[in-house]
Backbone as JSON, one array per atom type, in Angstrom:
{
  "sequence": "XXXXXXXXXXXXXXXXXXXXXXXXXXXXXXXXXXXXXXXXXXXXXXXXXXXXXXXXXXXXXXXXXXXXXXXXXXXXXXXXXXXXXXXXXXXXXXXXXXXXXXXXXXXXXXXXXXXXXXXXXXXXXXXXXXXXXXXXXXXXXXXXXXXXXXXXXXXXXXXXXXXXXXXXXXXXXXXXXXXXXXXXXXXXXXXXXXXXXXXXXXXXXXXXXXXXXXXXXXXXXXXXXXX",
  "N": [[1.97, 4.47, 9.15], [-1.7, 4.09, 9.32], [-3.04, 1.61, 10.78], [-5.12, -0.47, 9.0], [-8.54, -1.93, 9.24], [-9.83, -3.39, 6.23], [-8.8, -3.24, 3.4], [-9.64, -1.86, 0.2], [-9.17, -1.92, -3.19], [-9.94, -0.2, -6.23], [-9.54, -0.13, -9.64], [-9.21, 0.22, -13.21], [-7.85, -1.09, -14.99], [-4.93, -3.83, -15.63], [-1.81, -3.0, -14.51], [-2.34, -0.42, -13.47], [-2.85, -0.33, -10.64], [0.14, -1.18, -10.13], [1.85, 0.89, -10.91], [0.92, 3.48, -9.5], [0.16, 2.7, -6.63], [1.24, 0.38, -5.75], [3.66, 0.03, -3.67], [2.51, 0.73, -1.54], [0.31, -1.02, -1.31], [1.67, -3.52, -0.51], [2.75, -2.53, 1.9], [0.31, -2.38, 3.09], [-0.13, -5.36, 3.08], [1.62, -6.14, 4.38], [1.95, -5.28, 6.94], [-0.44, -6.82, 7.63], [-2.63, -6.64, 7.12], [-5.88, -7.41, 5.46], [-5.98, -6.67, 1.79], [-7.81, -6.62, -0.85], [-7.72, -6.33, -4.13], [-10.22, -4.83, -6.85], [-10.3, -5.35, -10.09], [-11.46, -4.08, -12.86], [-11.05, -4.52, -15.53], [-9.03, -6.48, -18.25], [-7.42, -5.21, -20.19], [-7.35, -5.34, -22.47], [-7.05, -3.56, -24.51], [-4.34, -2.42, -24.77], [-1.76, -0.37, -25.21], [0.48, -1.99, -26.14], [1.43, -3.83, -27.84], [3.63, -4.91, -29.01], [6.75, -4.88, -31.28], [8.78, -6.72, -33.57], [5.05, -7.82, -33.19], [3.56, -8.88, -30.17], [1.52, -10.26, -29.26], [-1.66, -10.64, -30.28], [-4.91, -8.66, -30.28], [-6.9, -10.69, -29.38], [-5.39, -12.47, -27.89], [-3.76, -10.67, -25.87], [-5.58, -10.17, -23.4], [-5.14, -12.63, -22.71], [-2.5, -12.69, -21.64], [-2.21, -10.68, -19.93], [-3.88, -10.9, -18.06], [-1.89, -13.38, -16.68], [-0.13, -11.6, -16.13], [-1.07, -9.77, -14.11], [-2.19, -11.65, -12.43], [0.42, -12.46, -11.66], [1.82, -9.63, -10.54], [-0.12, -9.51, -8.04], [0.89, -11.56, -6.77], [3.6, -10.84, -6.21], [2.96, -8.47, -4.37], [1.82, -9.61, -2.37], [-1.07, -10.16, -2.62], [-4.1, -11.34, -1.34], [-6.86, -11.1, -2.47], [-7.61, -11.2, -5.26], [-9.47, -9.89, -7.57], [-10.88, -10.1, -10.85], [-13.14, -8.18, -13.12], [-14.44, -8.34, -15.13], [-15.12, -6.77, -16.76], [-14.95, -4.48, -19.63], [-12.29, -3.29, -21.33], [-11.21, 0.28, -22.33], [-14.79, 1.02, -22.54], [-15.37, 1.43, -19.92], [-16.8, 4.19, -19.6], [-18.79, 3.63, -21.12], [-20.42, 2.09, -19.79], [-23.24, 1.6, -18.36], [-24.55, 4.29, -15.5], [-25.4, 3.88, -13.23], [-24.92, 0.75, -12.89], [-22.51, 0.25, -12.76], [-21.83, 1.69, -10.55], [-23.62, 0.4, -8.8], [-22.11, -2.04, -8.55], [-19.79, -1.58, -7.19], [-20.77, -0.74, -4.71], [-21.86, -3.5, -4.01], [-19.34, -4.64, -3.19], [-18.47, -2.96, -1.35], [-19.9, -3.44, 0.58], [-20.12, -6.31, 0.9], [-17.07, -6.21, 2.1], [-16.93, -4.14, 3.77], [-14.56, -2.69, 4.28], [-12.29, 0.07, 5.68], [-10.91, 1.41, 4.32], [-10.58, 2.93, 1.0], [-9.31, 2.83, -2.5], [-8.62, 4.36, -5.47], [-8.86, 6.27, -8.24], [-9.0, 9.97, -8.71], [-11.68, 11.27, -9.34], [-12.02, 13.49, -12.5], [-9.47, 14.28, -12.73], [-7.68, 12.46, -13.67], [-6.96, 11.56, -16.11], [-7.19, 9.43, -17.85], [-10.18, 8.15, -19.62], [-11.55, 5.44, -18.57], [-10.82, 5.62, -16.48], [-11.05, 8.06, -15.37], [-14.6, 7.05, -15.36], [-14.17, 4.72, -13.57], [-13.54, 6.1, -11.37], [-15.49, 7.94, -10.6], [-17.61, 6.13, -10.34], [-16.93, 4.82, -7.8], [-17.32, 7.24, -6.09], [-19.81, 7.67, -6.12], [-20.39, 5.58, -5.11], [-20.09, 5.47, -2.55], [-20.89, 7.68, -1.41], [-23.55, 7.0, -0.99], [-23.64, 6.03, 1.17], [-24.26, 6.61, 4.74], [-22.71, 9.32, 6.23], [-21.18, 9.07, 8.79], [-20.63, 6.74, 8.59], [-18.63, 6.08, 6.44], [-15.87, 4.93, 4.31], [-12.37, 5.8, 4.71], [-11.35, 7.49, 1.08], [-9.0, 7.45, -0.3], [-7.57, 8.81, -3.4], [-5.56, 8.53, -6.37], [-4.26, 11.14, -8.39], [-3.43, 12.57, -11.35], [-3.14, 14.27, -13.34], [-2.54, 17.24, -15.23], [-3.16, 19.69, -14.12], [-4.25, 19.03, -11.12], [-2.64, 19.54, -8.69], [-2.77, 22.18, -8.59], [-5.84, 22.72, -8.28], [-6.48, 20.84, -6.58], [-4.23, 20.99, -4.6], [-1.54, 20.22, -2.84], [-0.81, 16.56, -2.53], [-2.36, 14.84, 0.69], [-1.79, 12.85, 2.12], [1.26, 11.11, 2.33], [3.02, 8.17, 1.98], [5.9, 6.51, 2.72], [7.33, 4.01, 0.85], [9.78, 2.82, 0.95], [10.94, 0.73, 2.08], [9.78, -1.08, 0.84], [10.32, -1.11, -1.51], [11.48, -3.05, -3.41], [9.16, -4.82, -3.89], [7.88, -3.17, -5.65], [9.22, -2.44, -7.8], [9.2, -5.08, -8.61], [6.29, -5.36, -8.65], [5.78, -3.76, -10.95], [7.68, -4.98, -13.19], [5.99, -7.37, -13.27], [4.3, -6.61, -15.06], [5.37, -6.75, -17.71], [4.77, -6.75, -20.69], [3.55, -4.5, -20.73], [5.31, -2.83, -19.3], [8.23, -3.14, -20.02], [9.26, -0.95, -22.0], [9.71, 1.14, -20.48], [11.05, 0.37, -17.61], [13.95, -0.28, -18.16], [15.16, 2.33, -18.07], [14.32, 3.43, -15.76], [15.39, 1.66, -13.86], [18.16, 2.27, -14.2], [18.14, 4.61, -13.84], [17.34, 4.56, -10.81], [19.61, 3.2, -9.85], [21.99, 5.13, -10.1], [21.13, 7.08, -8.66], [19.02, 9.1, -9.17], [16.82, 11.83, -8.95], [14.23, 11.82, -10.19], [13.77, 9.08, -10.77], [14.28, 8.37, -8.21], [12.14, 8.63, -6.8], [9.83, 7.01, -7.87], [10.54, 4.91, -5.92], [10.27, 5.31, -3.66], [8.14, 6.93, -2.29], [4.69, 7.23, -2.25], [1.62, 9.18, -3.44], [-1.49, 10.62, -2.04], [-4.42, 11.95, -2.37], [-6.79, 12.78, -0.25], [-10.52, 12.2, -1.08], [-12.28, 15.32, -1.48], [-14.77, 15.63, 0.22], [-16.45, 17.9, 0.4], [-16.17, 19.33, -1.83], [-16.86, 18.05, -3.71], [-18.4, 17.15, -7.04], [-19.42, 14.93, -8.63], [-22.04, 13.66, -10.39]],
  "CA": [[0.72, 4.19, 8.45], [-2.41, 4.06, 10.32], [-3.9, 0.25, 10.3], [-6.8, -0.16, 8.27], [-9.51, -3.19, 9.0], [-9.39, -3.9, 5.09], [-8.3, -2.2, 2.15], [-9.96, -1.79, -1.22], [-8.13, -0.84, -4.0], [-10.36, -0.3, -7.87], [-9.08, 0.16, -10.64], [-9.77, -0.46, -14.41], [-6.74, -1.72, -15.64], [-3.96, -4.31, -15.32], [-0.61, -2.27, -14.0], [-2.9, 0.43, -13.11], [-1.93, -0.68, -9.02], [2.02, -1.62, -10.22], [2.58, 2.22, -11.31], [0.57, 4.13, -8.04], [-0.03, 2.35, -5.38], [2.13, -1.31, -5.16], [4.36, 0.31, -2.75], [1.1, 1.04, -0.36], [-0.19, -1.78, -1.05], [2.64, -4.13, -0.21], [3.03, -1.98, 3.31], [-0.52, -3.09, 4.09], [-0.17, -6.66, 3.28], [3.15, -6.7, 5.35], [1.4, -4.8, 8.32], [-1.19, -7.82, 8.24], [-4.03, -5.64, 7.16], [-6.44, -7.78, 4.21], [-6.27, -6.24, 0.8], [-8.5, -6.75, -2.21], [-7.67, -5.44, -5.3], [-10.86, -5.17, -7.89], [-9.9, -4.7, -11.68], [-12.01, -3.9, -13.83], [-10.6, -4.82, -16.93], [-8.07, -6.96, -18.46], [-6.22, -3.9, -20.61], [-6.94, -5.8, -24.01], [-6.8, -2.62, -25.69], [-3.05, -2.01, -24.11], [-1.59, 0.1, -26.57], [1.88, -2.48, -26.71], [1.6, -5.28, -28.69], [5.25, -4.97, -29.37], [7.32, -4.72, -32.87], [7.18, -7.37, -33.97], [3.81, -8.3, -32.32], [3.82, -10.6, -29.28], [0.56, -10.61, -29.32], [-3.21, -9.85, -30.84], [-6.26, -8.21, -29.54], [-7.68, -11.95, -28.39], [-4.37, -13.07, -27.03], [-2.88, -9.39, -24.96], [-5.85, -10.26, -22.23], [-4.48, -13.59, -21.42], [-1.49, -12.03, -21.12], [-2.65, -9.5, -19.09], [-4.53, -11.95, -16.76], [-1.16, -13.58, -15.78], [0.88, -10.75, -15.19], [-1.98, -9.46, -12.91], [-1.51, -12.28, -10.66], [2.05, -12.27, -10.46], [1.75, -8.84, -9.64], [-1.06, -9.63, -6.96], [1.88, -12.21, -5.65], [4.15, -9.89, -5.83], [2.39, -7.27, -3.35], [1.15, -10.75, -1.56], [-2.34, -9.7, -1.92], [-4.57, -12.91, -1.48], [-7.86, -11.38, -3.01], [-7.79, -10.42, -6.68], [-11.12, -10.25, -8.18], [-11.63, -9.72, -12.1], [-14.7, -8.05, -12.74], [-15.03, -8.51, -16.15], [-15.51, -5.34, -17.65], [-13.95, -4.58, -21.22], [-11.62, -2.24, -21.5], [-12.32, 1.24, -23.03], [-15.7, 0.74, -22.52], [-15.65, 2.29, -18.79], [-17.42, 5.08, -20.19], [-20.48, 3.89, -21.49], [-21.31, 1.25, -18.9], [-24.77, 2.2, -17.43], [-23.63, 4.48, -14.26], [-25.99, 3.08, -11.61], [-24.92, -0.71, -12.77], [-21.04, 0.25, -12.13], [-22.04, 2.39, -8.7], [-24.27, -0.74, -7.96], [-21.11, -2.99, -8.59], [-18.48, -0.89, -5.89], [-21.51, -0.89, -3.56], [-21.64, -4.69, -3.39], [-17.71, -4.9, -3.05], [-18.41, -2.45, -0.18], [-21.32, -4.16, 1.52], [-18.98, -7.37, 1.26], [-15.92, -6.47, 2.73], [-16.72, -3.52, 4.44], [-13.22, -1.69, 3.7], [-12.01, 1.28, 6.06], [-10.34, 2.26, 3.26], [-10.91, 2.65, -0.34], [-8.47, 3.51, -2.92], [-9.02, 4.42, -6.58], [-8.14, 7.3, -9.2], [-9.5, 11.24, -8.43], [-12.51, 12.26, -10.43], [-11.73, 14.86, -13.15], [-7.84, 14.58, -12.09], [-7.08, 10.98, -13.38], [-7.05, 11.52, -17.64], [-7.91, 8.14, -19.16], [-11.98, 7.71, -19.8], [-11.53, 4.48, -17.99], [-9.99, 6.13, -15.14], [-12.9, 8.65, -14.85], [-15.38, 6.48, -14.93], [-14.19, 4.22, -12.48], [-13.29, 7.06, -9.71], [-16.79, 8.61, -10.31], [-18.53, 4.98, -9.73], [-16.51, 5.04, -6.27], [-17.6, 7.97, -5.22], [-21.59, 7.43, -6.13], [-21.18, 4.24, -3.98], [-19.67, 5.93, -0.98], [-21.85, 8.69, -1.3], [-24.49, 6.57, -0.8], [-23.54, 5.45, 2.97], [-24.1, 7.52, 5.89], [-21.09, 10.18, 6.52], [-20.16, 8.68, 9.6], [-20.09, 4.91, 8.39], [-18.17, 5.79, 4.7], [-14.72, 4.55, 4.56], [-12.11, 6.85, 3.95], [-11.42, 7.44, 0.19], [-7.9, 8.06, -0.82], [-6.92, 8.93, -4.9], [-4.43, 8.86, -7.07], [-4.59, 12.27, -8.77], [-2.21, 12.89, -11.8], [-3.56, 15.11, -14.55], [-1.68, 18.84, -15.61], [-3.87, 20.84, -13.12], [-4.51, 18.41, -10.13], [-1.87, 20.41, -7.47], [-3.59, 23.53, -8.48], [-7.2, 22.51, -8.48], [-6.89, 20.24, -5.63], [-3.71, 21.88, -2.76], [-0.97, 19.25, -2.5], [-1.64, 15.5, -1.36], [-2.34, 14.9, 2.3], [-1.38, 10.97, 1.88], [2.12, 10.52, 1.4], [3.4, 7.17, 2.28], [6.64, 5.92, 2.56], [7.77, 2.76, 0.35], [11.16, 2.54, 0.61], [11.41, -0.56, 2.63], [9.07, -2.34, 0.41], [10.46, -0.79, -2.49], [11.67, -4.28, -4.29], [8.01, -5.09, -4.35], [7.15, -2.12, -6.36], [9.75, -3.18, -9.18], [8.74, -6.43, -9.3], [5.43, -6.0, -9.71], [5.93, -3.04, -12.49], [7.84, -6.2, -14.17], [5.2, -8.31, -13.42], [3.86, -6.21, -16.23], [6.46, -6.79, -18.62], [4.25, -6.42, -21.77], [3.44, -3.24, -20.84], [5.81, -1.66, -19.01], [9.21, -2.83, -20.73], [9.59, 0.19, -22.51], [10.21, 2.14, -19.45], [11.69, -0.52, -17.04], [15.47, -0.16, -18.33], [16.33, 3.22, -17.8], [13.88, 3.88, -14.4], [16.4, 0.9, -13.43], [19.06, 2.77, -14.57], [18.28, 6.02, -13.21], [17.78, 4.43, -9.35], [20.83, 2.76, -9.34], [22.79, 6.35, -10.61], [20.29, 8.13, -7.53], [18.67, 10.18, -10.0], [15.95, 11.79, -8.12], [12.76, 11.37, -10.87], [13.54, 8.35, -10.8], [13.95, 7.6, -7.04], [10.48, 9.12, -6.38], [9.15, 5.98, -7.93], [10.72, 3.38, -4.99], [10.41, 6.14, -2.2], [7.13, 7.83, -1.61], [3.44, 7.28, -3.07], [1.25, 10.33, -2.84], [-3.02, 10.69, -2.56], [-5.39, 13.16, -1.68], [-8.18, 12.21, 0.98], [-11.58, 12.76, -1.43], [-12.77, 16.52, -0.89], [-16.51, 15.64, 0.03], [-17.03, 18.94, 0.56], [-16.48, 19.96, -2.77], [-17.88, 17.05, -4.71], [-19.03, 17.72, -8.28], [-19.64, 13.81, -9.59], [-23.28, 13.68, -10.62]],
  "C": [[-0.31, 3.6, 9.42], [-2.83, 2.18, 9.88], [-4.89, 0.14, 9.97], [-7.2, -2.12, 8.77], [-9.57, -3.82, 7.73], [-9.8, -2.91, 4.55], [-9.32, -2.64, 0.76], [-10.02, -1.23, -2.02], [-9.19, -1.62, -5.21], [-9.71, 0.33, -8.47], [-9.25, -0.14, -12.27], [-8.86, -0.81, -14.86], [-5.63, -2.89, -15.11], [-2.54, -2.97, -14.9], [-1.32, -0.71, -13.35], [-2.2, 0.55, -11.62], [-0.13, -0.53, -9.22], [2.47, 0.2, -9.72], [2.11, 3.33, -9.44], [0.64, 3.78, -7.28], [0.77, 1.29, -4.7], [3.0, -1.02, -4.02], [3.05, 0.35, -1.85], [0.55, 0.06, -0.11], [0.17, -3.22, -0.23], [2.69, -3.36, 1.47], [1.34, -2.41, 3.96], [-0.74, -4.37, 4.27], [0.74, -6.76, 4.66], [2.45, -6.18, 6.65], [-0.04, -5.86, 8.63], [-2.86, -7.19, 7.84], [-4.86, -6.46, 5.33], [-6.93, -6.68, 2.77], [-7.25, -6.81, -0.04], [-8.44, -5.74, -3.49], [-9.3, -6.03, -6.29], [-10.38, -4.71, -8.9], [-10.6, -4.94, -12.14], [-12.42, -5.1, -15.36], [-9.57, -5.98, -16.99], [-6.92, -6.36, -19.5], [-6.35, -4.5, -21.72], [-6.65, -5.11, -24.85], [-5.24, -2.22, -24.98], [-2.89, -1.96, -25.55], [0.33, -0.65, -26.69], [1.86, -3.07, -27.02], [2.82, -5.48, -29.04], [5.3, -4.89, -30.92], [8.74, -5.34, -33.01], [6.48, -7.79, -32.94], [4.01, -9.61, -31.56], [2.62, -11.3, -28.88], [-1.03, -10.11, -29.74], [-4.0, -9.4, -29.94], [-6.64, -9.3, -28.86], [-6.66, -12.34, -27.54], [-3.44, -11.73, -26.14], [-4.11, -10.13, -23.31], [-5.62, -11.45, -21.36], [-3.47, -13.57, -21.55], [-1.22, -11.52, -20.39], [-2.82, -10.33, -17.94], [-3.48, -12.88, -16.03], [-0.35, -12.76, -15.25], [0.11, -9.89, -14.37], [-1.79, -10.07, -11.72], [-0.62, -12.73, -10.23], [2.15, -11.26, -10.07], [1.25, -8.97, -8.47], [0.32, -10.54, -5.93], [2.91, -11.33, -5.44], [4.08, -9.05, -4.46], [1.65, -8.63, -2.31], [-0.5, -10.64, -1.39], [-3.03, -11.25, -2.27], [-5.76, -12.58, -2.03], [-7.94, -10.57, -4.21], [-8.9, -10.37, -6.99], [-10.96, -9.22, -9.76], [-13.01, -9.33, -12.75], [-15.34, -8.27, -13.88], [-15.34, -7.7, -17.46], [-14.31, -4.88, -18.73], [-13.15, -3.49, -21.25], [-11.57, -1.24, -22.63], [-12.96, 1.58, -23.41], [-16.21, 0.9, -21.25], [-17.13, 2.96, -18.89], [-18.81, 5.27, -20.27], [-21.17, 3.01, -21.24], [-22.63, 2.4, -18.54], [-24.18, 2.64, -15.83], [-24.11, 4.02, -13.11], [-25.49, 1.43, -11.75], [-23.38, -0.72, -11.99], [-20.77, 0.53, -10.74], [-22.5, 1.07, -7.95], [-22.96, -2.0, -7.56], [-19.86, -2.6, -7.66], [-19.61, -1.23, -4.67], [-21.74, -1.93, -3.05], [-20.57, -5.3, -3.35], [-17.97, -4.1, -1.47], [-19.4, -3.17, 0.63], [-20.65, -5.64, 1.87], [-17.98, -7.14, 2.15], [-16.1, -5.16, 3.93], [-15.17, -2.61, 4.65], [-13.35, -0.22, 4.94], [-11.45, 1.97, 5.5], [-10.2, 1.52, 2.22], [-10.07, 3.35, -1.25], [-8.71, 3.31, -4.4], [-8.84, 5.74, -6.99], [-9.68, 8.45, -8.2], [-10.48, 11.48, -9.42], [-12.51, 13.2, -10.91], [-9.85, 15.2, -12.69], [-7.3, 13.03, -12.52], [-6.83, 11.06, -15.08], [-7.38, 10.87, -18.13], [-9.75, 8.04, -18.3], [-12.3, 6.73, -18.62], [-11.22, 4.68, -16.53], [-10.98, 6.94, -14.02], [-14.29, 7.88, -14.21], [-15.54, 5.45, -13.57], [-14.45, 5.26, -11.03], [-15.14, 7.67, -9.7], [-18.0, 7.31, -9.45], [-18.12, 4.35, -8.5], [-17.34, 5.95, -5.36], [-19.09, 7.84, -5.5], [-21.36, 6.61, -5.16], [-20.97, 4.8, -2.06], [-20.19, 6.9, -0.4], [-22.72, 8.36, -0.51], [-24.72, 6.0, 0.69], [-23.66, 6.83, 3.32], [-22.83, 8.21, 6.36], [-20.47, 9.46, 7.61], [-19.63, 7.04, 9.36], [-19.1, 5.07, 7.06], [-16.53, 5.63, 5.1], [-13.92, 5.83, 3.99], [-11.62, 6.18, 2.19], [-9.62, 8.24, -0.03], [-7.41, 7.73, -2.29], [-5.97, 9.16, -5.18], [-4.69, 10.27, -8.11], [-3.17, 12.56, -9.94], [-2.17, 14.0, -13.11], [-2.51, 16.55, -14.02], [-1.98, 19.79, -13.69], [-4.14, 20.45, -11.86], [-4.06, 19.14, -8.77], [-2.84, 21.49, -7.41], [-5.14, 23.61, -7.89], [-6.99, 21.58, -6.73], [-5.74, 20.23, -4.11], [-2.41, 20.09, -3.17], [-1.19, 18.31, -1.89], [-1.29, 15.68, -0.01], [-1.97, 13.39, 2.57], [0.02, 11.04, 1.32], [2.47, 8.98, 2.52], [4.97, 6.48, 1.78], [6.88, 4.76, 2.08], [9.1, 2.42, 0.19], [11.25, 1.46, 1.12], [10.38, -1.59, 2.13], [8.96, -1.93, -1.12], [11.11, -2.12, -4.05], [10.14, -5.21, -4.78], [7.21, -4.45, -5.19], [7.9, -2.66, -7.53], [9.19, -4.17, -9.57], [7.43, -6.56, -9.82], [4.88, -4.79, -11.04], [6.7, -4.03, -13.42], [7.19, -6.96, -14.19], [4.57, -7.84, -14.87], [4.33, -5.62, -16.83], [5.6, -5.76, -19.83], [4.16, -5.09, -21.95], [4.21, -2.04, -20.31], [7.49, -1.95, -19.08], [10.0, -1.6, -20.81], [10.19, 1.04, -21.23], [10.94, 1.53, -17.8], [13.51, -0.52, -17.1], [16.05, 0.98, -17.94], [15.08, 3.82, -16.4], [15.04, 2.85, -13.48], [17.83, 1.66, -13.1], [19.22, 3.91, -13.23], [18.4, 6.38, -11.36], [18.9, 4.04, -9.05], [22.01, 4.41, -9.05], [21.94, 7.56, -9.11], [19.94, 8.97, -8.22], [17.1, 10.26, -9.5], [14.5, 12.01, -8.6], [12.87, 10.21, -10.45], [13.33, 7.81, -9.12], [12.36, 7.8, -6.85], [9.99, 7.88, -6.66], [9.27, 5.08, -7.05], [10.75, 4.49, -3.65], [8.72, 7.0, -1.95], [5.9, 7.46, -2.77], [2.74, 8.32, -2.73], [-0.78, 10.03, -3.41], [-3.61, 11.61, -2.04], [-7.11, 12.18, -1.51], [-9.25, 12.78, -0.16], [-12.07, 13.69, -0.78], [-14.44, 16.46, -1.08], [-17.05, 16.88, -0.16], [-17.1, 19.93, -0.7], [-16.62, 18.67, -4.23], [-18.83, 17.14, -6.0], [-19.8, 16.65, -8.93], [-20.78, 13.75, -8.8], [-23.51, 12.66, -10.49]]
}
């Protein structure tokens, strides 16, 4: 993995990072390289409240808000930043206020690399909107100064439409940091925690994929559609 000057990883959700990237991200803490995760959101609309309920609409986001930053310890990252923004409600922010809001994350840290969902390849609203208000801001620099841009891409059609990723990254040796911080976010990711457990111990090879390899595709400027 090449060394990046600093990393910056958006996203609109809590576990959003746990599920894609925590392995990646964890390999650039450990290589010494300053992360910043921004989130968005705090996931209040997370569709698990459990049965019975462990918790309401007012009480899931401070829920959310600690198992964020045991994840963040988890992956050792030292700069979390909450941005505030409501969850599933991406959408119908104003798009120059959200573009304006990546552009002074970038003008701050300056990032050689930027990491956040694929526009039109990511499925949740929230998901969209974010990756599109990436790429307006990065747009907006000079080609040779723009950091690179590497997505998570997971929709039906993504391989087809967009060639197999060119980003894979090995996590196997920082693969106990990827569990932990998909348990950091118990609430929400329970449900599927017992038998992905299961299925690595048994070497069952869906499941290894999750503690062995993360995959992204480099943003195709050249065929750039987000308005």
């Amino acid at each position: 993995m090449e060394k990046e000057r600093q990393v910056l990883v958006i996203f609109p959700h809590p576990d959003d990072e746990a599920f894609g990237v925590s392995g990646t991200i964890s390999t650039h803490v450990k290589n010494g390289t300053p992360v910043t995760y921004a989130c968005l959101t705090l996931g209040e609309m997370g569709r698990n409240l459990g049965n019975p309920p462990f918790a309401t609409r007012e009480s899931l986001p401070l829920i959310r808000k600690k198992e964020l930053q045991k994840a963040a310890d988890v992956m050792g990252i030292q700069d979390l930043r909450m941005m505030g923004y409501r969850d599933k409600t991406l959408e119908f922010e104003n798009d120059e206020k959200l573009s304006n809001m990546v552009t002074e994350l970038i003008e701050e840290l300056n990032p050689s690399l930027i990491i956040t969902f694929y526009p039109d390849y990511s499925v949740h609203p929230d998901h969209e909107a974010t990756a599109r208000a990436v790429v307006r801001a990065v747009r907006r620099l000079p080609k040779a100064s723009r950091p690179k841009l590497h997505c998570l891409a997971f929709s039906k059609n993504c391989e087809e439409a967009l060639g197999q990723p060119d980003i894979l990254v090995d996590i196997t040796p920082v693969k106990d940091q990827k569990i932990g911080a998909m348990k950091a976010h118990i609430s929400q990711t329970a449900w599927m925690l017992k038998d992905l457990e299961k299925g690595i111990q048994q070497n069952d090879p869906e499941a290894l994929k999750w503690v062995t390899v993360e995959r992204f595709w480099s943003y195709q400027w050249e065929n750039d559609t987000v308005e």
